[in-house]
mmCIF file of C-alpha atoms in Angstrom:
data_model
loop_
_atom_site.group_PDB
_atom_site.id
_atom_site.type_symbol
_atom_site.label_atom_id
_atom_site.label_comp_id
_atom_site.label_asym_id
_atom_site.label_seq_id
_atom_site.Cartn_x
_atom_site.Cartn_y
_atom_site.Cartn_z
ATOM 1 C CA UNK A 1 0.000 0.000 0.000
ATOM 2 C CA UNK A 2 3.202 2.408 0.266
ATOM 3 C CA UNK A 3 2.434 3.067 3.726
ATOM 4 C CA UNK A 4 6.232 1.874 5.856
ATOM 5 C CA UNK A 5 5.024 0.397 9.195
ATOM 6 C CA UNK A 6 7.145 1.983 12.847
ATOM 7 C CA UNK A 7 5.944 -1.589 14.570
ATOM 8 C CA UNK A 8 9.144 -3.140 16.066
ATOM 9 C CA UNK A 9 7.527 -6.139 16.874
ATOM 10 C CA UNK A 10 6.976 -6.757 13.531
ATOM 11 C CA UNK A 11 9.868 -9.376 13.122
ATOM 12 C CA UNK A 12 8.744 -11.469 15.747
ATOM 13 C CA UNK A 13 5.332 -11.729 14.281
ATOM 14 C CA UNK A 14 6.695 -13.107 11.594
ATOM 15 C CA UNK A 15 8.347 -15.467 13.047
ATOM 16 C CA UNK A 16 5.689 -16.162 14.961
ATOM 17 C CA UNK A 17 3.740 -17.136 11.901
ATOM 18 C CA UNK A 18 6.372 -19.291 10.330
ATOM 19 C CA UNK A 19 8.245 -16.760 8.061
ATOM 20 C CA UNK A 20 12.138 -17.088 7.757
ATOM 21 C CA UNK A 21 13.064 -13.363 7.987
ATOM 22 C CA UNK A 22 16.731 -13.712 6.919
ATOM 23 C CA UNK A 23 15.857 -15.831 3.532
ATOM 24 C CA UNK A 24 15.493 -13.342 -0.138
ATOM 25 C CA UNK A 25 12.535 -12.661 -1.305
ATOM 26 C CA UNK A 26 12.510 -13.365 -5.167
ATOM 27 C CA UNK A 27 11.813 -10.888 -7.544
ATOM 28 C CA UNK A 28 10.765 -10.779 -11.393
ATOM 29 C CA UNK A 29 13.606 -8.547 -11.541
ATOM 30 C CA UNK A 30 16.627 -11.058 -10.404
ATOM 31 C CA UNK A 31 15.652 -14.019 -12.945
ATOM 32 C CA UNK A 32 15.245 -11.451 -15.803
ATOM 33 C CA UNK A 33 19.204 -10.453 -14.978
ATOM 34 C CA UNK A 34 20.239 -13.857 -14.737
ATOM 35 C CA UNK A 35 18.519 -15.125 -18.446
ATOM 36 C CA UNK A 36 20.257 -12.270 -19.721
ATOM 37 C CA UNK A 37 23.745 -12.451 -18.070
ATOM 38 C CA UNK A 38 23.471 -16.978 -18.800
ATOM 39 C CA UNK A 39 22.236 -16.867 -22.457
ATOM 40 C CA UNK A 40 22.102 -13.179 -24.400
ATOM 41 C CA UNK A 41 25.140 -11.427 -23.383
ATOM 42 C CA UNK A 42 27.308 -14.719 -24.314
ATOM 43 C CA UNK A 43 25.035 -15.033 -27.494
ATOM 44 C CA UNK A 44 25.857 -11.349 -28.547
ATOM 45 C CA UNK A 45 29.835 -11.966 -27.872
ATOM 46 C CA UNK A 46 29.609 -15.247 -29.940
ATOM 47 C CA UNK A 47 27.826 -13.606 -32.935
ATOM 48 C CA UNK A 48 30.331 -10.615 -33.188
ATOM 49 C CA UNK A 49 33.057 -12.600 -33.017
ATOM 50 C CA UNK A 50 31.828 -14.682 -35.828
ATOM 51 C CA UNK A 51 30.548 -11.863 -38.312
ATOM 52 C CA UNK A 52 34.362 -9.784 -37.337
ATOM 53 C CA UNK A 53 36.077 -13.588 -38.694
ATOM 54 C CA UNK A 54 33.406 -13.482 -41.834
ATOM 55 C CA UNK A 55 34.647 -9.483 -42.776
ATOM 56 C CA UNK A 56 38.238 -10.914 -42.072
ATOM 57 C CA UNK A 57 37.718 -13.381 -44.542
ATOM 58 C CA UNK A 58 35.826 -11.770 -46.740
ATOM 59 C CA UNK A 59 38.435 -9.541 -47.107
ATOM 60 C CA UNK A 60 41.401 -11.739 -47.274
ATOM 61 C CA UNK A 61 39.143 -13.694 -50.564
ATOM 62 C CA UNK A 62 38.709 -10.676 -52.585
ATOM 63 C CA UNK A 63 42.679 -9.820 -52.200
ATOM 64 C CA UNK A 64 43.120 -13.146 -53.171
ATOM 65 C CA UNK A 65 41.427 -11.875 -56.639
ATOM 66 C CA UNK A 66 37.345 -12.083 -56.001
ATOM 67 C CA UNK A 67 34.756 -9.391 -55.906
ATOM 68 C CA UNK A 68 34.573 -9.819 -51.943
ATOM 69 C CA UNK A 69 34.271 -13.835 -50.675
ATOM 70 C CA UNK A 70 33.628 -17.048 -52.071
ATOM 71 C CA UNK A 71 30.441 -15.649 -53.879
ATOM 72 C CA UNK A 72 33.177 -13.182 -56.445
ATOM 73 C CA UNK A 73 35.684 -15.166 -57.394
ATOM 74 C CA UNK A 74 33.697 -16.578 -60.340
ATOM 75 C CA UNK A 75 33.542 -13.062 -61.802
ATOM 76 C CA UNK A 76 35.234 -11.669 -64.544
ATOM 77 C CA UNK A 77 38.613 -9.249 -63.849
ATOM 78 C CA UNK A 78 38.113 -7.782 -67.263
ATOM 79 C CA UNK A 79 38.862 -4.062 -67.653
ATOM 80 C CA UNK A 80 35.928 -1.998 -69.383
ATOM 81 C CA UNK A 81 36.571 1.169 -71.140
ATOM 82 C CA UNK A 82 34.194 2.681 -72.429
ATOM 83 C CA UNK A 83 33.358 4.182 -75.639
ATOM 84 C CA UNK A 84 33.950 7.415 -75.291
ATOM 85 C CA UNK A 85 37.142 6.922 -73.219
ATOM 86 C CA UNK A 86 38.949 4.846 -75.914
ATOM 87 C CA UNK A 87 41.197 7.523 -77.217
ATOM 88 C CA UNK A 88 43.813 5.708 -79.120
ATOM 89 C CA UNK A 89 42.587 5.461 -83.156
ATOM 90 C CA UNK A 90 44.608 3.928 -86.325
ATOM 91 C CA UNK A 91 47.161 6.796 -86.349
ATOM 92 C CA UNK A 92 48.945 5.672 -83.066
ATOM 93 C CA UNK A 93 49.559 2.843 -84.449
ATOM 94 C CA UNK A 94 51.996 3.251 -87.083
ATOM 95 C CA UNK A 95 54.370 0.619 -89.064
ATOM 96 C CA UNK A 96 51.336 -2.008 -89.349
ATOM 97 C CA UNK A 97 49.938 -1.100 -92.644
ATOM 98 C CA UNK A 98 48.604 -4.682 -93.576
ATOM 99 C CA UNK A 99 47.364 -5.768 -90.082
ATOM 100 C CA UNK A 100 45.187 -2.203 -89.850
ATOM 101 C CA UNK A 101 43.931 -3.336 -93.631
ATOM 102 C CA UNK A 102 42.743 -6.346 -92.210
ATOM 103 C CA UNK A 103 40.988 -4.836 -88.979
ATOM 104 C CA UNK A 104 39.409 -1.805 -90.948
ATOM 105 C CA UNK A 105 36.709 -4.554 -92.250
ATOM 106 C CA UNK A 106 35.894 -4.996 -88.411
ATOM 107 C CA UNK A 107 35.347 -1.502 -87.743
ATOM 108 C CA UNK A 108 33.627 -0.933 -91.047
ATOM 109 C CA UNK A 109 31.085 -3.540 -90.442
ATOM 110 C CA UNK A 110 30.493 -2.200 -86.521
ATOM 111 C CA UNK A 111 30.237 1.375 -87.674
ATOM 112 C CA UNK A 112 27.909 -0.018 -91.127
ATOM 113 C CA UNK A 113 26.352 -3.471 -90.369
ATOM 114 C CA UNK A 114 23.768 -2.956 -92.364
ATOM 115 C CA UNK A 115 25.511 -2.680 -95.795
ATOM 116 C CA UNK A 116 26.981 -6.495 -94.897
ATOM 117 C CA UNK A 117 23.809 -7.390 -94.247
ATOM 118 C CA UNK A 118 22.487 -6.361 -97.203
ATOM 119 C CA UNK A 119 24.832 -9.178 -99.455
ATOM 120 C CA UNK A 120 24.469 -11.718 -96.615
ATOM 121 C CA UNK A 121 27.790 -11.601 -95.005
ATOM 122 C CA UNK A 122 28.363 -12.367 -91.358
ATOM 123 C CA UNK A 123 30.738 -10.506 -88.864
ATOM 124 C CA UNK A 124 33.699 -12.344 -88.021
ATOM 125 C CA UNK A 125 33.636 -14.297 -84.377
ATOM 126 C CA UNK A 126 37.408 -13.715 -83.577
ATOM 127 C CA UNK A 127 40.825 -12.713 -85.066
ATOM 128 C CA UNK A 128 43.695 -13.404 -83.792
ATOM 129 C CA UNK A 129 46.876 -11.259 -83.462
ATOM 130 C CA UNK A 130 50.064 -13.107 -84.065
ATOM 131 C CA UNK A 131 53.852 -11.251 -83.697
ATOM 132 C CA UNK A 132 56.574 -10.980 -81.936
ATOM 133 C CA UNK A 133 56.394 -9.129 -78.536
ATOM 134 C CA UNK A 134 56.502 -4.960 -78.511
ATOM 135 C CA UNK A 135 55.213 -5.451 -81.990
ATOM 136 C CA UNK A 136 52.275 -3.474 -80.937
ATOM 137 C CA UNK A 137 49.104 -6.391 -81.037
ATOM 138 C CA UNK A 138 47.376 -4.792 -77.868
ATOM 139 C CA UNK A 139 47.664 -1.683 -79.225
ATOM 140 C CA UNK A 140 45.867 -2.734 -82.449
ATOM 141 C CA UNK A 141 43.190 -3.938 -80.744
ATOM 142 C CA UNK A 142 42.797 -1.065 -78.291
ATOM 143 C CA UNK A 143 42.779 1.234 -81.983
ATOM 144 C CA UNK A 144 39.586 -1.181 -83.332
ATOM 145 C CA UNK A 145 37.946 -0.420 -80.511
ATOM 146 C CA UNK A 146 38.645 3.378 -80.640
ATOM 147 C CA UNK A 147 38.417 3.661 -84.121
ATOM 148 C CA UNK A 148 34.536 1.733 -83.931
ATOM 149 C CA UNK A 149 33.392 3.551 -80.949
ATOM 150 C CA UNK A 150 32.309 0.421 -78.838
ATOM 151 C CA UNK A 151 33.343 -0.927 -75.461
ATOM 152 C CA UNK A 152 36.309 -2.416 -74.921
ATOM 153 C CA UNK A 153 37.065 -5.697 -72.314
ATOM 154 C CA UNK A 154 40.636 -6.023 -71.868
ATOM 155 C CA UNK A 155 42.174 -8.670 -69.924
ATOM 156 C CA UNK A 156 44.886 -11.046 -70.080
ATOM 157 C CA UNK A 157 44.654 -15.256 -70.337
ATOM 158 C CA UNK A 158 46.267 -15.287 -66.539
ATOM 159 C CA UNK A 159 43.355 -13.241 -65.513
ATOM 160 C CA UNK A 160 41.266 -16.606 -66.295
ATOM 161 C CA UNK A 161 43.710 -18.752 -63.877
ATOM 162 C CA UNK A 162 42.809 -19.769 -60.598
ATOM 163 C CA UNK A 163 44.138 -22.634 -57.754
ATOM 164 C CA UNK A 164 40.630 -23.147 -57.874
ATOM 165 C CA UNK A 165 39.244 -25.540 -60.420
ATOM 166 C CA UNK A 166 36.206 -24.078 -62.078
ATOM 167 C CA UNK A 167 36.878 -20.577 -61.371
ATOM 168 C CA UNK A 168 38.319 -19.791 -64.632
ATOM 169 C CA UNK A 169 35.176 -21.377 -66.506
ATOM 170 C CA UNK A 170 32.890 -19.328 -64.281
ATOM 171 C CA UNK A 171 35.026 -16.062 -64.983
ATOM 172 C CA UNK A 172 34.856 -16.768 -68.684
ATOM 173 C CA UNK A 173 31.096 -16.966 -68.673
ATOM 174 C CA UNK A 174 30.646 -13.910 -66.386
ATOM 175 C CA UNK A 175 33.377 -12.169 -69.757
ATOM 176 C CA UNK A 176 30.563 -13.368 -72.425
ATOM 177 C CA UNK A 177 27.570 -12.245 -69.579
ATOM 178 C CA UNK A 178 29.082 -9.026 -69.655
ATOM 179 C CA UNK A 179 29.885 -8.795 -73.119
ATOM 180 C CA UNK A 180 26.228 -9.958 -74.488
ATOM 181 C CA UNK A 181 24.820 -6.631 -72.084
ATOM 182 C CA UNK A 182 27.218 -4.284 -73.539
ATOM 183 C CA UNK A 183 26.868 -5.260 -77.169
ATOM 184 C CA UNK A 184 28.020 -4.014 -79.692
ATOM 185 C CA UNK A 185 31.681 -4.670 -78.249
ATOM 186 C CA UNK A 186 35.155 -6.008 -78.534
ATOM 187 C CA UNK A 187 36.723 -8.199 -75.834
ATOM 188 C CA UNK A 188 40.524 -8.492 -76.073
ATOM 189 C CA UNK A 189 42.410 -11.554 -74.551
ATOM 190 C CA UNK A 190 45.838 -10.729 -74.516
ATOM 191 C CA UNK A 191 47.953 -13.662 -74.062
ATOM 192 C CA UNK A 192 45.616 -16.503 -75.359
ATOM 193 C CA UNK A 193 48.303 -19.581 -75.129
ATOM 194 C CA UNK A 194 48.087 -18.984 -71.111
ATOM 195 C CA UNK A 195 44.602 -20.759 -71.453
ATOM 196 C CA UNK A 196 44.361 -22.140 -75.145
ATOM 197 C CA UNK A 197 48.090 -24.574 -75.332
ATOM 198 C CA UNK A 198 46.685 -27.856 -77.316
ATOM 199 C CA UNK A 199 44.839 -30.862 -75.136
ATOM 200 C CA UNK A 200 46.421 -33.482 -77.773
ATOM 201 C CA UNK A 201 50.149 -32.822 -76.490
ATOM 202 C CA UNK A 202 49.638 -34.760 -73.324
ATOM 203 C CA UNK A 203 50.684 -31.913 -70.763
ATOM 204 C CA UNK A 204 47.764 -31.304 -69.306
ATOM 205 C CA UNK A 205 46.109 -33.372 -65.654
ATOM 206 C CA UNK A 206 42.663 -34.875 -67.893
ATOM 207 C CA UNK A 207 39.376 -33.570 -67.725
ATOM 208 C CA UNK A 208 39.445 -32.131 -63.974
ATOM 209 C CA UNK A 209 42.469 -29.607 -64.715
ATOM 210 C CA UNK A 210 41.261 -26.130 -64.563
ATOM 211 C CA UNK A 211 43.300 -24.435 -67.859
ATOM 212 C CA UNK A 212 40.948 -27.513 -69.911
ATOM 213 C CA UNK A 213 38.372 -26.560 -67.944
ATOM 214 C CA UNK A 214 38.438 -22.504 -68.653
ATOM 215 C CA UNK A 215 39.435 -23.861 -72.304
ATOM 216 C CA UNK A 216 35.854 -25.279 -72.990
ATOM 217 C CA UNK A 217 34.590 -23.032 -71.180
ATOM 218 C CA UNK A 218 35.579 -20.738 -74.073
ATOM 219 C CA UNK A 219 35.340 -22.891 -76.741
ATOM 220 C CA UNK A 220 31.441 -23.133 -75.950
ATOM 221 C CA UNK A 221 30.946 -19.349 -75.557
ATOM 222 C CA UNK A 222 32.841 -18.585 -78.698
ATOM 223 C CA UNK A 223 30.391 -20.928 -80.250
ATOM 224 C CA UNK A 224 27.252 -19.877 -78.444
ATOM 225 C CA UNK A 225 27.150 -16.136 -78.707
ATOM 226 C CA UNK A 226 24.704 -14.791 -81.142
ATOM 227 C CA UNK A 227 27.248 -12.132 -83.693
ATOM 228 C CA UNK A 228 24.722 -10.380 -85.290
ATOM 229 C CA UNK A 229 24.410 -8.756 -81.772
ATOM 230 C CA UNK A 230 28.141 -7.107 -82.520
ATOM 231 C CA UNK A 231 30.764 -9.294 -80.468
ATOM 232 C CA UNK A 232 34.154 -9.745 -81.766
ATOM 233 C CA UNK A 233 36.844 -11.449 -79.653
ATOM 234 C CA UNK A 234 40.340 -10.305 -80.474
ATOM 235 C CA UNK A 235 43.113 -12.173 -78.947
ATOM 236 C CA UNK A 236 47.142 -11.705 -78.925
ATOM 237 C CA UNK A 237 49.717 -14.059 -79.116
ATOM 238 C CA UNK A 238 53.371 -14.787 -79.662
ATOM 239 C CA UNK A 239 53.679 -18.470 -79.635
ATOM 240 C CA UNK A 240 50.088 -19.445 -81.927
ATOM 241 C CA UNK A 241 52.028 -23.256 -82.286
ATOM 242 C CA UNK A 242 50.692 -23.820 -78.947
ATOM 243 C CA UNK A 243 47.423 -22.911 -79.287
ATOM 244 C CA UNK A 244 44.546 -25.672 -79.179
ATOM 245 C CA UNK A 245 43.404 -26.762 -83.395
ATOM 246 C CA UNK A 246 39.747 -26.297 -81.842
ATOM 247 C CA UNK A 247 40.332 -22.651 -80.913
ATOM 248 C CA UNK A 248 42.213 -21.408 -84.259
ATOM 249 C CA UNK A 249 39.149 -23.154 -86.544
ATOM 250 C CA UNK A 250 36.848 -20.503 -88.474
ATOM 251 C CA UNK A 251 34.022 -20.010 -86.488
ATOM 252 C CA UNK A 252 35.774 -19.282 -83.568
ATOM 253 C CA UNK A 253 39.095 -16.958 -84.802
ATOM 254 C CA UNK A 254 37.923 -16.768 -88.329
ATOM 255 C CA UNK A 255 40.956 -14.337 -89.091
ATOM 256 C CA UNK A 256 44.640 -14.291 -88.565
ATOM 257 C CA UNK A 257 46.403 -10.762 -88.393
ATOM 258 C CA UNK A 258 49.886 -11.109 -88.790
ATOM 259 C CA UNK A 259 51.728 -8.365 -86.789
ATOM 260 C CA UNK A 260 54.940 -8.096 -88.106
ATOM 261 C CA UNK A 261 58.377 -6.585 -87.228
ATOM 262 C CA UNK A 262 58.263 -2.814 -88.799
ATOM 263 C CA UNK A 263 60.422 -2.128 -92.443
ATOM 264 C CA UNK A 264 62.467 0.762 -92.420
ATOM 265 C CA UNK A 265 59.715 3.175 -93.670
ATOM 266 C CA UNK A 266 57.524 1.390 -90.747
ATOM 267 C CA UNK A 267 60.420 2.146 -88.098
ATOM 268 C CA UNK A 268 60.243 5.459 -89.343
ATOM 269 C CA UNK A 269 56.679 6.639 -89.029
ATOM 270 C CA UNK A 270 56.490 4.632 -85.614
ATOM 271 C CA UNK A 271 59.700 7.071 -84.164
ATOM 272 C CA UNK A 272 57.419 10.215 -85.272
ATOM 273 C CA UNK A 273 54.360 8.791 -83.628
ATOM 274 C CA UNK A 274 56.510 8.596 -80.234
ATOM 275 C CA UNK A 275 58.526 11.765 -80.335
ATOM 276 C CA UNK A 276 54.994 13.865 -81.009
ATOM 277 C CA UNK A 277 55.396 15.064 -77.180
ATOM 278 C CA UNK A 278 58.982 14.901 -76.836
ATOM 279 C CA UNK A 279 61.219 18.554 -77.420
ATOM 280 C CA UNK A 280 63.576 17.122 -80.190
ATOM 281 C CA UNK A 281 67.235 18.757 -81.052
ATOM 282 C CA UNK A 282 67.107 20.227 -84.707
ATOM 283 C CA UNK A 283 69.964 17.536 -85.932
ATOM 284 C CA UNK A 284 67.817 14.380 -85.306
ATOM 285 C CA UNK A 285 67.337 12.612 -88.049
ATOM 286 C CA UNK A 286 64.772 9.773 -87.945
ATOM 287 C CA UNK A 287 65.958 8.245 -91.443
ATOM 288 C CA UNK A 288 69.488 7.726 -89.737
ATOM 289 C CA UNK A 289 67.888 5.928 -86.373
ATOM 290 C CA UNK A 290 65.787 3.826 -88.582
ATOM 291 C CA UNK A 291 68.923 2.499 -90.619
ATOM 292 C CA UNK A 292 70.346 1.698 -88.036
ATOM 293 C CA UNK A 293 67.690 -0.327 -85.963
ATOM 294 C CA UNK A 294 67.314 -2.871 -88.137
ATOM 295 C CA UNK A 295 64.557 -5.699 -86.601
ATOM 296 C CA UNK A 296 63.823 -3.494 -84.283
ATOM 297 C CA UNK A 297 59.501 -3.613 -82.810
ATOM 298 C CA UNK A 298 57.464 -0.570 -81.485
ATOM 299 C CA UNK A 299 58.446 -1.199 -77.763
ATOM 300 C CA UNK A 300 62.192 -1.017 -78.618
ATOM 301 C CA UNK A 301 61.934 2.699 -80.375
ATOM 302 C CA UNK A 302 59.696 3.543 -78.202
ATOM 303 C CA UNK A 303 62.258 2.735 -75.485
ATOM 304 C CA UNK A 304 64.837 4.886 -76.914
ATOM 305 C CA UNK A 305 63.158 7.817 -77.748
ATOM 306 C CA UNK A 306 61.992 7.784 -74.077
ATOM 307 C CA UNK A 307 65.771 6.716 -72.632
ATOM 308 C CA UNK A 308 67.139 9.725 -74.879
ATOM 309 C CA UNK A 309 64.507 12.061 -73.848
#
């Protein structure tokens, strides 16, 4: 009732009456303290602990090369640039006369599909760059895809490689995923053999090793994309005797662009294109360096103009 009682005999009435005076009297309070301090508060500890070890591992996967965990490491690593960001066009690439004649038909039928159409030709699937190293293949195929306006996935046959087997398939049909939502487009693989060396020479660990695995992988995609939808799959390499028969058929690379070592009139045109930004001494004569850098690929003058400058 709230009213506090002055009786002092009150204890031995109590007594009296059978009450033990020195025992606690239980309260709804008490056993609501002791759920929480036997079951939540440990519950709570155990769950943060576990979701901190989840973001540490999360975390530690996607350095490993995922988007983030398990769940990402089946997507692609391709680079996209865009359209409007590809700046580099036919005339930085200079000393490839014959391998830009072959590619202008690729960015003449992107740009004017229609007038193939029209006579019943198809675009080409694939073509495959073939040269030395430095001869300038990637940036041929950086040039198509400036030159055509479309968006460009770059990425390297490595990129495909995993210590897990089936990643590599998965990130190759995330590529074509992509691709297929971006179209019209070009995706460049730059280093083909590093996925694509021949099944027949006996190398490889059967059907559960994961470069055969990422091979098919492409194989089928390179087969089941739709190209009147505007793909084209360019792809670099030095060593093609490698490569698998089944990936160099038409219908898959349908044409092979031989990237040769520049000529002398090649060697010169390629020094101008990389000495546009450099301040050049009055006496330098481009003729002369050319004569004398016989064999000599884009990288190499490019190299020297740069160690000069």
């Amino acid at each position: 009732t709230g009213i506090v009682s002055s009786d002092t005999t009150l204890t031995q009435k109590m007594e009296a009456h059978g009450v033990d005076v020195n025992s606690e009297i239980p309260t709804q309070t008490s056993s609501i303290v002791s759920i929480l301090a036997s079951w939540v508060i440990p519950l709570l500890l155990a769950f943060w602990f576990l979701s901190a070890l989840s973001r540490k591992a999360a975390k530690g996967m996607g350095s490993m090369g995922g988007m983030g965990g398990f769940g990402g490491m089946g997507k692609s690593r391709a680079k996209e640039y865009k359209a409007e960001g590809s700046k580099v066009t036919f005339k930085d690439v200079a000393g490839q006369d014959e391998a830009k004649e072959s590619l202008m038909e690729i960015v003449d039928y992107l740009n004017h599909p229609e007038k193939y159409r029209e006579i019943g030709a198809k675009l080409p699937k694939g073509a495959l760059l073939v040269g030395p190293p430095g001869t300038g293949k990637t940036l041929l195929a950086k040039a198509v895809a400036g030159e055509a306006g479309v968006p460009f996935f770059s990425l390297s046959g490595s990129d495909f490689v995993e210590m897990f087997v089936g990643v590599g398939a998965s990130r190759v049909r995330d590529l074509f995923k992509q691709a297929q939502q971006m179209a019209p487009c070009i995706i460049f693989i730059d280093e083909i053999d590093a996925i694509g060396k021949s099944r027949d020479n006996g190398i490889h660990g059967g059907g559960n090793d994961e470069r055969e695995q990422t091979l098919n992988a492409l194989l089928a995609e390179m087969d089941g994309f739709d190209t009147s939808k505007g793909i084209i799959i360019l792809a670099a390499t030095n060593r093609p005797e490698v490569l698998d028969k089944a990936l160099l058929r038409p219908g898959r690379f349908d044409r092979r662009v031989i990237v040769e070592r520049p000529d002398l009139k090649g060697r010169i045109e390629t020094l101008k294109v990389h000495a546009k930004d450099v301040k050049m001494d009055e006496t330098v004569d481009f003729e002369e360096i050319a004569l004398a850098t016989s064999g000599a690929v884009g990288s190499d003058l490019a190299n020297m103009i740069n160690e000069a400058a």
